[in-house]
Amino acid sequence: MCPESTKRQPTRWVLRLILLVLPVAVHFLLYWITWSEQTPYGRLDQAVYLLIGCYLAVGVLLTFAPRVQAKYLLFCYALLFAFVLAEAVLSLLVSQPSRSAPWPPMHRTTLAADTMPGVEGNIEFTVSSLGIRGPDERDFEQSDVRILCVGGSTTECLYVTDVDSWPWRLQTLLSQQLGKNVFVGNAGRSGQFTPHHTFQIREYDLVSQFDRVVILCGINDMVRFLEGSYDRSRERVADEALTTGVEGLVYYRRLRLTEVIRTFFWQYVDQVGFVQDESGEWYAKARSERQTDIQKSGYQPLPERLDKALERYHRDVTELIAACRQRGVEPIFVTQPTLYEADLSPELESLLWMTKLEPATAASVMDAFNKTMQAVCESENVPCIDITPLLPQDTTVFYDDCHFNVAGCHKVASILSEHLEDELPSDAQHPKKVPAE
């Protein structure tokens, strides 16, 4: 070996080491620049650090195979270049949310499938620049009374057109009853449970400008218990509770590519793996699979440790109340009604899909979660509206386990408007502008 070749070996080794470490160094520099005390931590962060660890581990192991290591670095840099190029293209095509909010702004019109009794025709789904479903920013600024509705899919009302969803209908009724400009925003998101709601209340910057937060929750907490997925779901809260805004987030949470991927999964894939299409056709598959599983294996037995799940729910509701009070807004809870009951007719049971429990068992479990909520509200001196016994358990209200059809939304809004009229402030005054973005 010639002396010149011998001298090149250490030089190439140092060059490969620099190339290996450079992307990691740039990552930590960008992280340090964009980190703040409000930075959430969740699955996305875990995935980033797992990826970095794997990248470095493979690179170090290949130190003893210089040619392979060089090809590995070339591949990683090509992949990184492709990622940067994709981000550049998306930044031109996809607008980024200006704030961290429950929803990205959107408007879509779809035609309802025939899978949902009591829902038909066009479905308008509108999310304003405020990041919540409801009227636009001008209505918010001009309002005398402001209510934020928080919850899962029974609040979201994905397949009920805007003006017939119960939060929007509640706004209409309260405006008529009070003779004031009432704004009701809808922050409901499918699949989200109480820890998601707490995160939303703590981090969504407009919460403090509302007079009341109406919270309809419980069904997704029950589902987490039945699936045994509570801990796994709680780990994902920081990634799922809000869309990605630009404030208080590290650089990789601000990327358009990150937001596009997350929005796709949140909007089209639900907790049990069904594609949640915009017209509701997926319900046919979900119901069929439930019926097939029950025919093969019978009803699902009630999982053990319901008492532990209820203790956990007690704690989560307490934390949610504390989060509301920290933001200076008073919560009002609403119990979760369902179609579940003993001796449910075969026609109505054929509409179920969320659980394979016997309907009577599911009814008793949901009742236990509702009573836990009521007990917490009583101990914390927080209003709790028990709408469960006030609604018929049939297709005049529900189109499946717990979701309201158009008539059901109108009934819920009517009940809530009667109770909320006395709970709302008579002299609310609000700043007329949304906080600077």
Tab-separated table of C-alpha atoms in Angstrom:
chain	number	residue	atom	x	y	z
A	1	MET	CA	0.000	0.000	0.000
A	2	CYS	CA	1.402	3.381	-0.967
A	3	PRO	CA	1.921	6.071	1.688
A	4	GLU	CA	-0.624	8.350	-0.009
A	5	SER	CA	-3.317	5.664	0.192
A	6	THR	CA	-2.500	5.082	3.838
A	7	LYS	CA	-2.982	8.770	4.589
A	8	ARG	CA	-6.392	8.765	2.925
A	9	GLN	CA	-7.841	6.119	5.224
A	10	PRO	CA	-8.115	8.278	8.382
A	11	THR	CA	-9.347	11.200	6.265
A	12	ARG	CA	-12.172	9.134	4.766
A	13	TRP	CA	-13.057	7.730	8.166
A	14	VAL	CA	-13.348	11.245	9.613
A	15	LEU	CA	-15.422	12.367	6.623
A	16	ARG	CA	-17.837	9.470	7.046
A	17	LEU	CA	-18.109	10.215	10.774
A	18	ILE	CA	-18.912	13.863	10.053
A	19	LEU	CA	-21.536	12.880	7.492
A	20	LEU	CA	-23.055	10.414	9.956
A	21	VAL	CA	-23.317	12.923	12.797
A	22	LEU	CA	-24.266	15.996	10.751
A	23	PRO	CA	-28.032	15.309	10.376
A	24	VAL	CA	-28.304	14.542	14.099
A	25	ALA	CA	-26.455	17.744	14.993
A	26	VAL	CA	-28.760	19.757	12.729
A	27	HIS	CA	-31.788	18.089	14.357
A	28	PHE	CA	-30.728	19.062	17.871
A	29	LEU	CA	-29.898	22.595	16.756
A	30	LEU	CA	-33.365	23.043	15.210
A	31	TYR	CA	-34.965	21.413	18.239
A	32	TRP	CA	-33.188	23.815	20.580
A	33	ILE	CA	-34.234	26.819	18.473
A	34	THR	CA	-37.921	25.827	18.248
A	35	TRP	CA	-38.463	24.254	21.683
A	36	SER	CA	-40.575	26.070	24.267
A	37	GLU	CA	-42.164	25.283	27.609
A	38	GLN	CA	-45.465	24.614	25.809
A	39	THR	CA	-43.931	21.922	23.612
A	40	PRO	CA	-46.009	18.719	23.908
A	41	TYR	CA	-44.413	15.282	23.956
A	42	GLY	CA	-46.037	12.250	22.404
A	43	ARG	CA	-45.721	9.388	19.961
A	44	LEU	CA	-44.331	11.567	17.202
A	45	ASP	CA	-41.429	12.608	19.432
A	46	GLN	CA	-40.813	8.997	20.442
A	47	ALA	CA	-40.768	7.960	16.776
A	48	VAL	CA	-38.271	10.716	15.904
A	49	TYR	CA	-35.829	9.656	18.618
A	50	LEU	CA	-36.252	5.972	17.788
A	51	LEU	CA	-35.431	6.801	14.170
A	52	ILE	CA	-32.356	8.798	15.203
A	53	GLY	CA	-31.179	5.984	17.471
A	54	CYS	CA	-31.569	3.370	14.732
A	55	TYR	CA	-29.833	5.615	12.194
A	56	LEU	CA	-26.814	6.126	14.445
A	57	ALA	CA	-26.661	2.494	15.565
A	58	VAL	CA	-26.572	1.180	12.000
A	59	GLY	CA	-24.063	3.833	10.964
A	60	VAL	CA	-21.703	2.955	13.813
A	61	LEU	CA	-21.992	-0.790	13.190
A	62	LEU	CA	-21.038	-0.253	9.554
A	63	THR	CA	-17.822	1.522	10.552
A	64	PHE	CA	-15.987	-1.763	10.020
A	65	ALA	CA	-17.409	-2.060	6.497
A	66	PRO	CA	-16.414	1.283	4.941
A	67	ARG	CA	-17.887	0.657	1.497
A	68	VAL	CA	-21.226	-0.448	2.907
A	69	GLN	CA	-21.222	2.493	5.295
A	70	ALA	CA	-20.634	4.880	2.398
A	71	LYS	CA	-23.617	3.405	0.511
A	72	TYR	CA	-25.718	3.624	3.691
A	73	LEU	CA	-24.888	7.314	4.122
A	74	LEU	CA	-25.629	7.967	0.456
A	75	PHE	CA	-29.036	6.298	0.823
A	76	CYS	CA	-29.874	8.258	4.009
A	77	TYR	CA	-28.887	11.571	2.445
A	78	ALA	CA	-30.944	10.783	-0.673
A	79	LEU	CA	-33.923	9.991	1.560
A	80	LEU	CA	-33.404	13.210	3.482
A	81	PHE	CA	-33.218	15.181	0.239
A	82	ALA	CA	-36.483	13.600	-0.941
A	83	PHE	CA	-38.116	14.518	2.375
A	84	VAL	CA	-36.958	18.144	2.089
A	85	LEU	CA	-38.182	18.286	-1.513
A	86	ALA	CA	-41.592	16.885	-0.533
A	87	GLU	CA	-41.857	19.442	2.273
A	88	ALA	CA	-40.982	22.257	-0.130
A	89	VAL	CA	-43.675	21.161	-2.599
A	90	LEU	CA	-46.291	20.746	0.147
A	91	SER	CA	-45.472	24.171	1.570
A	92	LEU	CA	-46.535	25.606	-1.794
A	93	LEU	CA	-49.674	23.480	-2.116
A	94	VAL	CA	-50.942	23.067	1.457
A	95	SER	CA	-51.615	25.945	3.830
A	96	GLN	CA	-50.423	25.443	7.385
A	97	PRO	CA	-52.745	26.082	10.362
A	98	SER	CA	-51.799	29.320	12.066
A	99	ARG	CA	-52.660	28.036	15.514
A	100	SER	CA	-52.934	24.764	17.353
A	101	ALA	CA	-56.658	23.985	17.199
A	102	PRO	CA	-59.114	21.068	17.334
A	103	TRP	CA	-59.609	21.047	13.525
A	104	PRO	CA	-57.883	22.368	10.416
A	105	PRO	CA	-60.131	24.847	8.548
A	106	MET	CA	-62.222	23.112	5.857
A	107	HIS	CA	-65.530	22.960	4.074
A	108	ARG	CA	-66.917	19.901	2.342
A	109	THR	CA	-70.252	18.709	1.028
A	110	THR	CA	-71.114	15.021	0.745
A	111	LEU	CA	-74.236	12.937	0.219
A	112	ALA	CA	-75.293	10.753	3.161
A	113	ALA	CA	-75.338	6.997	2.592
A	114	ASP	CA	-78.424	4.943	3.457
A	115	THR	CA	-76.688	3.352	6.470
A	116	MET	CA	-77.897	5.890	9.038
A	117	PRO	CA	-81.624	6.031	9.909
A	118	GLY	CA	-82.679	9.655	10.233
A	119	VAL	CA	-79.791	11.045	8.192
A	120	GLU	CA	-80.184	11.788	4.493
A	121	GLY	CA	-79.366	14.324	1.819
A	122	ASN	CA	-76.370	16.641	1.677
A	123	ILE	CA	-73.975	16.873	4.621
A	124	GLU	CA	-72.251	20.238	4.993
A	125	PHE	CA	-69.206	20.082	7.267
A	126	THR	CA	-67.613	23.464	7.943
A	127	VAL	CA	-64.629	24.307	10.120
A	128	SER	CA	-63.901	28.020	10.429
A	129	SER	CA	-60.572	29.805	10.730
A	130	LEU	CA	-60.977	29.402	14.503
A	131	GLY	CA	-60.258	25.680	14.094
A	132	ILE	CA	-63.674	24.578	15.356
A	133	ARG	CA	-66.856	23.516	13.595
A	134	GLY	CA	-69.291	26.391	13.550
A	135	PRO	CA	-69.913	29.883	12.141
A	136	ASP	CA	-66.998	32.040	11.091
A	137	GLU	CA	-64.769	34.387	13.022
A	138	ARG	CA	-67.046	37.397	12.574
A	139	ASP	CA	-69.854	35.683	14.485
A	140	PHE	CA	-67.399	34.889	17.260
A	141	GLU	CA	-66.198	38.484	17.494
A	142	GLN	CA	-69.730	39.920	17.536
A	143	SER	CA	-71.170	37.444	20.032
A	144	ASP	CA	-72.491	38.292	23.496
A	145	VAL	CA	-72.341	34.719	24.824
A	146	ARG	CA	-69.821	32.063	23.826
A	147	ILE	CA	-70.032	28.330	24.386
A	148	LEU	CA	-67.464	25.722	23.394
A	149	CYS	CA	-68.711	22.138	22.989
A	150	VAL	CA	-66.111	19.477	23.670
A	151	GLY	CA	-66.354	15.727	23.226
A	152	GLY	CA	-65.938	12.816	20.856
A	153	SER	CA	-67.964	11.837	17.814
A	154	THR	CA	-71.326	12.355	19.545
A	155	THR	CA	-70.362	16.025	19.802
A	156	GLU	CA	-68.650	16.138	16.417
A	157	CYS	CA	-71.821	14.969	14.563
A	158	LEU	CA	-69.752	14.057	11.513
A	159	TYR	CA	-72.711	12.877	9.422
A	160	VAL	CA	-75.205	15.576	10.392
A	161	THR	CA	-75.118	18.735	8.297
A	162	ASP	CA	-73.829	21.899	9.982
A	163	VAL	CA	-77.037	23.661	10.960
A	164	ASP	CA	-78.669	20.454	12.243
A	165	SER	CA	-75.752	19.294	14.424
A	166	TRP	CA	-76.729	19.745	18.064
A	167	PRO	CA	-74.087	22.415	18.896
A	168	TRP	CA	-75.138	24.560	15.915
A	169	ARG	CA	-78.813	23.968	16.671
A	170	LEU	CA	-78.123	24.911	20.324
A	171	GLN	CA	-76.726	28.229	19.120
A	172	THR	CA	-79.911	28.918	17.153
A	173	LEU	CA	-82.208	28.107	20.071
A	174	LEU	CA	-80.238	30.044	22.699
A	175	SER	CA	-80.031	33.110	20.453
A	176	GLN	CA	-83.818	33.054	20.168
A	177	GLN	CA	-84.412	32.408	23.864
A	178	LEU	CA	-81.923	34.965	25.190
A	179	GLY	CA	-82.384	37.589	22.499
A	180	LYS	CA	-78.590	37.845	22.209
A	181	ASN	CA	-75.859	36.914	19.803
A	182	VAL	CA	-74.836	33.455	20.970
A	183	PHE	CA	-71.861	31.656	19.475
A	184	VAL	CA	-71.510	27.889	19.925
A	185	GLY	CA	-68.308	26.314	18.631
A	186	ASN	CA	-67.880	22.570	18.187
A	187	ALA	CA	-64.491	21.052	19.097
A	188	GLY	CA	-65.689	17.430	19.021
A	189	ARG	CA	-63.429	14.857	17.333
A	190	SER	CA	-64.167	11.198	16.610
A	191	GLY	CA	-62.451	8.740	18.929
A	192	GLN	CA	-61.218	11.290	21.465
A	193	PHE	CA	-61.741	10.609	25.157
A	194	THR	CA	-61.409	12.575	28.387
A	195	PRO	CA	-57.586	13.023	28.380
A	196	HIS	CA	-57.889	14.452	24.848
A	197	HIS	CA	-60.495	16.935	26.078
A	198	THR	CA	-58.251	18.004	28.946
A	199	PHE	CA	-55.347	18.594	26.559
A	200	GLN	CA	-57.596	20.648	24.272
A	201	ILE	CA	-58.769	22.827	27.145
A	202	ARG	CA	-55.209	23.435	28.310
A	203	GLU	CA	-53.640	24.129	24.918
A	204	TYR	CA	-56.265	25.639	22.587
A	205	ASP	CA	-55.611	29.360	22.917
A	206	LEU	CA	-59.221	30.546	22.453
A	207	VAL	CA	-60.655	28.559	25.375
A	208	SER	CA	-60.317	31.450	27.820
A	209	GLN	CA	-62.551	33.604	25.591
A	210	PHE	CA	-65.569	31.340	26.062
A	211	ASP	CA	-68.099	31.688	28.873
A	212	ARG	CA	-68.860	28.000	29.263
A	213	VAL	CA	-67.523	24.667	28.058
A	214	VAL	CA	-70.194	22.014	27.464
A	215	ILE	CA	-68.649	18.544	27.692
A	216	LEU	CA	-70.394	15.424	26.402
A	217	CYS	CA	-68.089	12.481	27.071
A	218	GLY	CA	-67.924	8.936	28.387
A	219	ILE	CA	-68.548	6.595	25.457
A	220	ASN	CA	-64.931	6.601	24.261
A	221	ASP	CA	-63.696	6.167	27.835
A	222	MET	CA	-65.911	3.089	28.056
A	223	VAL	CA	-64.560	1.790	24.728
A	224	ARG	CA	-60.961	2.208	25.957
A	225	PHE	CA	-61.875	0.060	28.955
A	226	LEU	CA	-63.495	-2.635	26.803
A	227	GLU	CA	-60.527	-2.718	24.419
A	228	GLY	CA	-57.902	-2.508	27.146
A	229	SER	CA	-56.339	0.387	25.246
A	230	TYR	CA	-56.406	3.173	27.835
A	231	ASP	CA	-52.635	3.443	28.418
A	232	ARG	CA	-51.827	3.199	24.717
A	233	SER	CA	-54.418	5.838	23.873
A	234	ARG	CA	-53.237	8.208	26.588
A	235	GLU	CA	-49.718	8.119	25.131
A	236	ARG	CA	-51.105	9.454	21.846
A	237	VAL	CA	-53.017	12.398	23.312
A	238	ALA	CA	-50.362	15.029	22.573
A	239	ASP	CA	-50.287	13.921	18.929
A	240	GLU	CA	-54.052	13.695	18.414
A	241	ALA	CA	-55.850	16.285	20.540
A	242	LEU	CA	-55.040	19.300	18.370
A	243	THR	CA	-53.865	20.054	14.857
A	244	THR	CA	-50.380	21.420	14.455
A	245	GLY	CA	-50.068	25.171	14.759
A	246	VAL	CA	-46.809	27.065	14.591
A	247	GLU	CA	-46.536	28.248	18.184
A	248	GLY	CA	-44.904	26.255	20.976
A	249	LEU	CA	-43.958	23.363	18.700
A	250	VAL	CA	-40.612	21.904	17.712
A	251	TYR	CA	-39.696	22.072	14.058
A	252	TYR	CA	-40.801	18.597	12.977
A	253	ARG	CA	-44.292	19.241	14.372
A	254	ARG	CA	-44.534	22.360	12.192
A	255	LEU	CA	-43.870	20.552	8.926
A	256	ARG	CA	-46.593	20.418	6.288
A	257	LEU	CA	-45.719	16.792	5.600
A	258	THR	CA	-46.306	15.906	9.255
A	259	GLU	CA	-49.656	17.678	9.262
A	260	VAL	CA	-50.824	16.099	6.003
A	261	ILE	CA	-50.087	12.599	7.299
A	262	ARG	CA	-51.725	13.238	10.673
A	263	THR	CA	-54.795	14.889	9.157
A	264	PHE	CA	-55.281	11.959	6.788
A	265	PHE	CA	-55.286	9.413	9.596
A	266	TRP	CA	-57.440	11.519	11.937
A	267	GLN	CA	-59.999	12.269	9.258
A	268	TYR	CA	-60.296	8.902	7.515
A	269	VAL	CA	-59.230	6.144	9.908
A	270	ASP	CA	-61.101	5.536	13.159
A	271	GLN	CA	-60.064	3.660	16.311
A	272	VAL	CA	-61.078	0.194	15.116
A	273	GLY	CA	-59.453	0.385	11.712
A	274	PHE	CA	-62.482	1.081	9.516
A	275	VAL	CA	-62.158	3.703	6.831
A	276	GLN	CA	-64.481	6.465	8.030
A	277	ASP	CA	-65.639	7.673	4.642
A	278	GLU	CA	-67.360	11.041	4.336
A	279	SER	CA	-70.787	9.627	3.439
A	280	GLY	CA	-70.996	6.941	6.164
A	281	GLU	CA	-70.976	3.828	3.972
A	282	TRP	CA	-68.426	2.164	6.281
A	283	TYR	CA	-71.124	1.471	8.880
A	284	ALA	CA	-72.420	-1.488	6.842
A	285	LYS	CA	-69.062	-3.263	7.128
A	286	ALA	CA	-68.668	-2.457	10.828
A	287	ARG	CA	-72.114	-3.804	11.713
A	288	SER	CA	-71.656	-6.907	9.592
A	289	GLU	CA	-68.364	-7.751	11.293
A	290	ARG	CA	-69.937	-7.373	14.729
A	291	GLN	CA	-72.815	-9.687	13.846
A	292	THR	CA	-70.470	-12.267	12.297
A	293	ASP	CA	-68.185	-12.284	15.363
A	294	ILE	CA	-71.141	-12.685	17.739
A	295	GLN	CA	-72.557	-15.552	15.674
A	296	LYS	CA	-69.192	-17.328	15.789
A	297	SER	CA	-68.076	-16.633	19.356
A	298	GLY	CA	-71.044	-15.198	21.233
A	299	TYR	CA	-71.148	-11.905	23.091
A	300	GLN	CA	-67.907	-10.503	24.502
A	301	PRO	CA	-67.580	-11.094	28.264
A	302	LEU	CA	-67.259	-8.013	30.430
A	303	PRO	CA	-63.531	-7.340	31.034
A	304	GLU	CA	-62.243	-7.472	34.579
A	305	ARG	CA	-61.529	-4.448	36.755
A	306	LEU	CA	-64.419	-2.203	35.840
A	307	ASP	CA	-63.870	-0.620	39.251
A	308	LYS	CA	-60.338	0.374	38.265
A	309	ALA	CA	-61.598	1.886	34.990
A	310	LEU	CA	-64.202	3.923	36.863
A	311	GLU	CA	-61.570	5.165	39.333
A	312	ARG	CA	-59.470	6.251	36.376
A	313	TYR	CA	-62.472	7.979	34.788
A	314	HIS	CA	-63.148	9.743	38.106
A	315	ARG	CA	-59.592	11.061	38.069
A	316	ASP	CA	-59.760	12.104	34.408
A	317	VAL	CA	-63.014	14.021	34.822
A	318	THR	CA	-61.561	15.750	37.894
A	319	GLU	CA	-58.482	16.773	35.879
A	320	LEU	CA	-60.721	18.072	33.088
A	321	ILE	CA	-62.646	20.257	35.535
A	322	ALA	CA	-59.362	21.597	36.936
A	323	ALA	CA	-58.122	22.406	33.413
A	324	CYS	CA	-61.300	24.387	32.685
A	325	ARG	CA	-60.954	26.379	35.880
A	326	GLN	CA	-57.295	27.084	35.183
A	327	ARG	CA	-58.354	28.627	31.867
A	328	GLY	CA	-61.047	30.670	33.622
A	329	VAL	CA	-64.043	28.960	32.019
A	330	GLU	CA	-66.791	27.062	33.802
A	331	PRO	CA	-67.557	23.508	32.585
A	332	ILE	CA	-71.009	21.994	32.184
A	333	PHE	CA	-71.077	18.220	31.751
A	334	VAL	CA	-73.640	16.161	29.845
A	335	THR	CA	-74.217	12.438	30.349
A	336	GLN	CA	-73.783	10.092	27.401
A	337	PRO	CA	-77.041	8.507	26.178
A	338	THR	CA	-76.935	5.320	24.084
A	339	LEU	CA	-79.167	2.890	22.262
A	340	TYR	CA	-78.123	0.098	24.657
A	341	GLU	CA	-80.828	-1.467	26.815
A	342	ALA	CA	-82.087	-4.853	27.947
A	343	ASP	CA	-84.317	-6.687	25.458
A	344	LEU	CA	-83.158	-4.511	22.573
A	345	SER	CA	-85.061	-5.533	19.436
A	346	PRO	CA	-83.132	-7.385	16.686
A	347	GLU	CA	-83.797	-4.477	14.311
A	348	LEU	CA	-82.168	-1.979	16.667
A	349	GLU	CA	-79.332	-4.326	17.654
A	350	SER	CA	-78.452	-4.684	13.968
A	351	LEU	CA	-77.456	-0.985	14.061
A	352	LEU	CA	-74.755	-1.554	16.720
A	353	TRP	CA	-71.047	-1.855	15.925
A	354	MET	CA	-68.974	-0.241	18.715
A	355	THR	CA	-68.974	-3.165	21.152
A	356	LYS	CA	-69.664	-6.888	21.114
A	357	LEU	CA	-71.085	-6.799	24.636
A	358	GLU	CA	-74.661	-7.896	25.133
A	359	PRO	CA	-76.766	-4.684	24.912
A	360	ALA	CA	-77.981	-5.032	28.524
A	361	THR	CA	-74.368	-5.343	29.740
A	362	ALA	CA	-73.251	-2.400	27.626
A	363	ALA	CA	-76.105	-0.344	29.088
A	364	SER	CA	-75.016	-1.116	32.651
A	365	VAL	CA	-71.385	-0.218	31.924
A	366	MET	CA	-72.336	3.074	30.265
A	367	ASP	CA	-74.595	3.834	33.218
A	368	ALA	CA	-71.663	3.274	35.571
A	369	PHE	CA	-69.527	5.774	33.638
A	370	ASN	CA	-72.364	8.313	33.619
A	371	LYS	CA	-72.880	7.950	37.375
A	372	THR	CA	-69.156	8.423	37.944
A	373	MET	CA	-69.303	11.677	35.987
A	374	GLN	CA	-72.300	12.828	38.003
A	375	ALA	CA	-70.556	11.996	41.284
A	376	VAL	CA	-67.469	14.007	40.318
A	377	CYS	CA	-69.599	16.962	39.233
A	378	GLU	CA	-71.512	16.884	42.499
A	379	SER	CA	-68.321	16.832	44.564
A	380	GLU	CA	-66.774	19.638	42.464
A	381	ASN	CA	-69.997	21.710	42.407
A	382	VAL	CA	-70.157	21.572	38.619
A	383	PRO	CA	-73.453	21.383	36.675
A	384	CYS	CA	-74.176	18.018	35.056
A	385	ILE	CA	-77.161	17.693	32.718
A	386	ASP	CA	-78.494	14.142	32.683
A	387	ILE	CA	-80.052	13.881	29.233
A	388	THR	CA	-79.972	10.069	29.174
A	389	PRO	CA	-83.450	9.415	30.626
A	390	LEU	CA	-84.962	12.215	28.515
A	391	LEU	CA	-84.273	10.614	25.125
A	392	PRO	CA	-86.102	7.673	23.515
A	393	GLN	CA	-83.842	4.716	22.755
A	394	ASP	CA	-84.817	4.240	19.138
A	395	THR	CA	-84.190	5.610	15.658
A	396	THR	CA	-86.022	8.836	16.419
A	397	VAL	CA	-82.749	9.783	18.178
A	398	PHE	CA	-79.948	7.363	17.232
A	399	TYR	CA	-78.643	5.819	14.023
A	400	ASP	CA	-76.217	3.473	15.827
A	401	ASP	CA	-74.858	2.795	19.344
A	402	CYS	CA	-74.738	6.415	20.468
A	403	HIS	CA	-74.667	8.847	17.539
A	404	PHE	CA	-77.546	11.244	17.034
A	405	ASN	CA	-79.418	11.574	13.763
A	406	VAL	CA	-80.973	14.893	12.725
A	407	ALA	CA	-84.059	14.538	14.941
A	408	GLY	CA	-81.864	13.351	17.809
A	409	CYS	CA	-79.617	16.414	17.481
A	410	HIS	CA	-82.674	18.659	17.632
A	411	LYS	CA	-83.920	16.898	20.762
A	412	VAL	CA	-80.512	17.166	22.467
A	413	ALA	CA	-80.218	20.854	21.579
A	414	SER	CA	-83.723	21.541	22.895
A	415	ILE	CA	-82.996	19.839	26.229
A	416	LEU	CA	-79.660	21.605	26.648
A	417	SER	CA	-81.040	25.021	25.721
A	418	GLU	CA	-83.634	24.779	28.487
A	419	HIS	CA	-80.998	23.895	31.078
A	420	LEU	CA	-78.332	26.308	29.845
A	421	GLU	CA	-80.519	29.385	29.790
A	422	ASP	CA	-80.110	29.800	33.562
A	423	GLU	CA	-76.427	28.798	33.541
A	424	LEU	CA	-75.222	31.446	31.098
A	425	PRO	CA	-73.974	34.896	32.142
A	426	SER	CA	-76.405	37.746	31.668
A	427	ASP	CA	-73.755	40.437	31.215
A	428	ALA	CA	-70.963	38.730	29.270
A	429	GLN	CA	-68.487	41.083	27.645
A	430	HIS	CA	-65.795	39.912	25.276
A	431	PRO	CA	-62.940	41.419	23.337
A	432	LYS	CA	-63.960	41.762	19.708
A	433	LYS	CA	-60.812	40.290	18.204
A	434	VAL	CA	-59.340	36.843	18.088
A	435	PRO	CA	-55.862	36.744	19.745
A	436	ALA	CA	-53.015	37.556	17.426
A	437	GLU	CA	-51.670	34.487	15.671
